[in-house]
Amino acid sequence: SSSREWTFVSMLRVVCFVIFGLVGHLGMAQTIEPSKRNLLEKARLLSSRDPEEAFRMVSDLIQTPSISRDLDYAKAQALRGQLLLSFGLYQEALGPLYEAETLFENLKCIECLAATHNFLGELYYKIKTPEAALVRHQEALRLFSGLKDWQGIARTKGYIGG
């Protein structure tokens, strides 16, 4: 079973590399090797169809000893937090989302930070702290507005109305 699983993972990496090439999520400069970058993208795409498998993939990627705390790592933590949120594991989602938030601030990934504010706002709403949720969504709206990201603005207004 282990060798079959290893073969599957190896084949998945090859398929990911062929499909996604060297393009990272959001077109940002990346610093991890292409196979890991592509696994992150594959997990992101898989998250709506098979969130459990996406969670396994992103958790494995985060635990890889060679991964540095760069933009890909931050995106992996954000995705892990989003998936935990979708599973209803609100307290467990806080850690990865807070870590992603800090890394996105340090890395100056404003679009990523704005999206993370929206996820934290959604989480706060779910744990019955609507005032904190509104603050997060307003910050996301401010950041998306500064970027003139109309889709981000529309998504955020969907949370807060307007």
Short mmCIF file of C-alpha atoms in Angstrom, two decimals:
data_model
loop_
_atom_site.label_atom_id
_atom_site.label_comp_id
_atom_site.label_asym_id
_atom_site.label_seq_id
_atom_site.Cartn_x
_atom_site.Cartn_y
_atom_site.Cartn_z
CA SER A 1 0.00 0.00 0.00
CA SER A 2 2.84 2.39 0.90
CA SER A 3 4.64 1.82 -2.41
CA ARG A 4 1.36 2.24 -4.31
CA GLU A 5 0.74 5.50 -2.43
CA TRP A 6 4.31 6.68 -3.17
CA THR A 7 3.80 5.90 -6.88
CA PHE A 8 0.53 7.83 -6.84
CA VAL A 9 2.21 10.84 -5.19
CA SER A 10 5.07 10.73 -7.70
CA MET A 11 2.63 10.55 -10.61
CA LEU A 12 0.59 13.38 -9.10
CA ARG A 13 3.69 15.58 -8.92
CA VAL A 14 4.49 14.91 -12.58
CA VAL A 15 0.90 15.64 -13.63
CA CYS A 16 0.87 18.84 -11.55
CA PHE A 17 4.15 19.98 -13.07
CA VAL A 18 2.89 19.37 -16.60
CA ILE A 19 -0.49 21.02 -16.00
CA PHE A 20 0.60 24.02 -13.98
CA GLY A 21 4.15 24.51 -15.22
CA LEU A 22 6.12 27.09 -13.31
CA VAL A 23 3.23 29.49 -12.69
CA GLY A 24 2.41 30.03 -9.01
CA HIS A 25 -0.88 31.05 -7.48
CA LEU A 26 -1.51 34.80 -7.98
CA GLY A 27 1.53 35.00 -10.26
CA MET A 28 3.82 35.91 -7.34
CA ALA A 29 7.51 35.10 -7.24
CA GLN A 30 7.92 31.79 -5.46
CA THR A 31 10.84 30.30 -3.59
CA ILE A 32 9.94 26.64 -3.16
CA GLU A 33 10.59 23.98 -5.71
CA PRO A 34 8.04 23.61 -8.55
CA SER A 35 6.66 20.25 -7.39
CA LYS A 36 5.70 21.70 -3.99
CA ARG A 37 4.33 24.87 -5.58
CA ASN A 38 2.21 22.74 -7.88
CA LEU A 39 0.96 20.59 -5.00
CA LEU A 40 -0.20 23.79 -3.31
CA GLU A 41 -2.03 24.86 -6.46
CA LYS A 42 -3.52 21.38 -6.86
CA ALA A 43 -4.73 21.45 -3.25
CA ARG A 44 -6.26 24.89 -3.79
CA LEU A 45 -8.12 23.71 -6.89
CA LEU A 46 -9.20 20.49 -5.16
CA SER A 47 -10.48 22.30 -2.04
CA SER A 48 -14.01 22.81 -3.38
CA ARG A 49 -14.44 19.30 -4.81
CA ASP A 50 -12.63 17.19 -2.24
CA PRO A 51 -11.75 19.30 0.81
CA GLU A 52 -10.53 16.32 2.86
CA GLU A 53 -7.95 15.38 0.21
CA ALA A 54 -6.96 19.03 -0.20
CA PHE A 55 -6.48 19.28 3.56
CA ARG A 56 -4.26 16.18 3.57
CA MET A 57 -2.18 17.55 0.72
CA VAL A 58 -1.70 21.00 2.22
CA SER A 59 -0.94 19.57 5.68
CA ASP A 60 1.71 17.29 4.18
CA LEU A 61 3.21 20.25 2.35
CA ILE A 62 3.34 22.40 5.50
CA GLN A 63 5.10 19.60 7.40
CA THR A 64 7.77 19.17 4.72
CA PRO A 65 11.09 19.93 6.49
CA SER A 66 12.53 21.82 3.51
CA ILE A 67 9.69 24.32 3.16
CA SER A 68 10.67 27.82 4.24
CA ARG A 69 8.34 30.41 5.73
CA ASP A 70 7.81 32.18 2.40
CA LEU A 71 4.79 33.16 0.35
CA ASP A 72 3.96 29.56 -0.58
CA TYR A 73 4.11 28.49 3.04
CA ALA A 74 1.82 31.40 3.99
CA LYS A 75 -0.62 30.45 1.23
CA ALA A 76 -0.55 26.83 2.41
CA GLN A 77 -1.34 27.93 5.98
CA ALA A 78 -4.15 30.18 4.72
CA LEU A 79 -5.64 27.32 2.71
CA ARG A 80 -5.32 24.99 5.70
CA GLY A 81 -7.15 27.54 7.85
CA GLN A 82 -9.87 27.97 5.21
CA LEU A 83 -10.39 24.22 5.03
CA LEU A 84 -10.58 23.89 8.81
CA LEU A 85 -13.13 26.72 8.79
CA SER A 86 -15.18 24.89 6.16
CA PHE A 87 -15.07 21.74 8.33
CA GLY A 88 -16.53 23.75 11.24
CA LEU A 89 -13.28 23.49 13.23
CA TYR A 90 -13.22 27.16 14.14
CA GLN A 91 -10.71 27.17 17.00
CA GLU A 92 -8.33 24.98 14.99
CA ALA A 93 -8.60 27.35 12.02
CA LEU A 94 -7.41 30.36 14.03
CA GLY A 95 -3.73 29.31 14.26
CA PRO A 96 -3.08 28.77 10.55
CA LEU A 97 -5.04 31.91 9.60
CA TYR A 98 -3.18 34.07 12.14
CA GLU A 99 0.16 32.70 10.97
CA ALA A 100 -0.77 33.35 7.34
CA GLU A 101 -1.88 36.89 8.25
CA THR A 102 1.47 37.66 9.91
CA LEU A 103 3.45 36.21 7.00
CA PHE A 104 1.36 38.06 4.38
CA GLU A 105 1.96 41.33 6.29
CA ASN A 106 5.71 40.68 6.41
CA LEU A 107 5.81 39.63 2.75
CA LYS A 108 3.65 42.60 1.68
CA CYS A 109 1.13 40.39 -0.15
CA ILE A 110 -1.79 42.79 0.18
CA GLU A 111 -4.26 40.73 -1.87
CA CYS A 112 -3.47 37.65 0.23
CA LEU A 113 -3.80 39.66 3.44
CA ALA A 114 -7.18 41.07 2.40
CA ALA A 115 -8.51 37.59 1.60
CA THR A 116 -7.25 36.35 4.98
CA HIS A 117 -9.08 39.20 6.73
CA ASN A 118 -12.28 38.00 5.05
CA PHE A 119 -11.72 34.43 6.22
CA LEU A 120 -10.99 35.62 9.75
CA GLY A 121 -14.13 37.76 9.59
CA GLU A 122 -16.16 34.74 8.56
CA LEU A 123 -14.61 32.74 11.39
CA TYR A 124 -15.36 35.47 13.96
CA TYR A 125 -18.94 35.61 12.78
CA LYS A 126 -19.26 31.84 13.22
CA ILE A 127 -17.92 32.03 16.79
CA LYS A 128 -20.44 34.75 17.66
CA THR A 129 -18.21 37.82 17.64
CA PRO A 130 -19.88 39.94 14.94
CA GLU A 131 -18.13 43.19 15.93
CA ALA A 132 -14.71 41.62 15.38
CA ALA A 133 -15.98 40.07 12.14
CA LEU A 134 -17.09 43.47 10.85
CA VAL A 135 -13.68 44.99 11.67
CA ARG A 136 -11.95 42.23 9.66
CA HIS A 137 -14.28 42.64 6.68
CA GLN A 138 -13.87 46.43 6.72
CA GLU A 139 -10.09 46.01 6.65
CA ALA A 140 -10.41 43.57 3.74
CA LEU A 141 -12.59 46.10 1.92
CA ARG A 142 -10.04 48.87 2.54
CA LEU A 143 -7.20 46.70 1.18
CA PHE A 144 -9.13 45.44 -1.85
CA SER A 145 -10.25 49.02 -2.61
CA GLY A 146 -6.63 50.20 -2.52
CA LEU A 147 -5.77 47.49 -5.04
CA LYS A 148 -8.83 48.28 -7.17
CA ASP A 149 -9.64 44.56 -6.94
CA TRP A 150 -13.29 44.65 -7.94
CA GLN A 151 -13.88 40.94 -7.33
CA GLY A 152 -12.35 41.22 -3.86
CA ILE A 153 -14.49 44.28 -3.16
CA ALA A 154 -17.63 42.45 -4.32
CA ARG A 155 -16.84 39.36 -2.22
CA THR A 156 -16.21 41.51 0.83
CA LYS A 157 -19.40 43.50 0.35
CA GLY A 158 -21.19 40.16 0.23
CA TYR A 159 -20.08 39.66 3.83
CA ILE A 160 -20.97 43.13 5.10
CA GLY A 161 -23.67 44.27 2.69
CA GLY A 162 -23.53 47.29 0.47
#
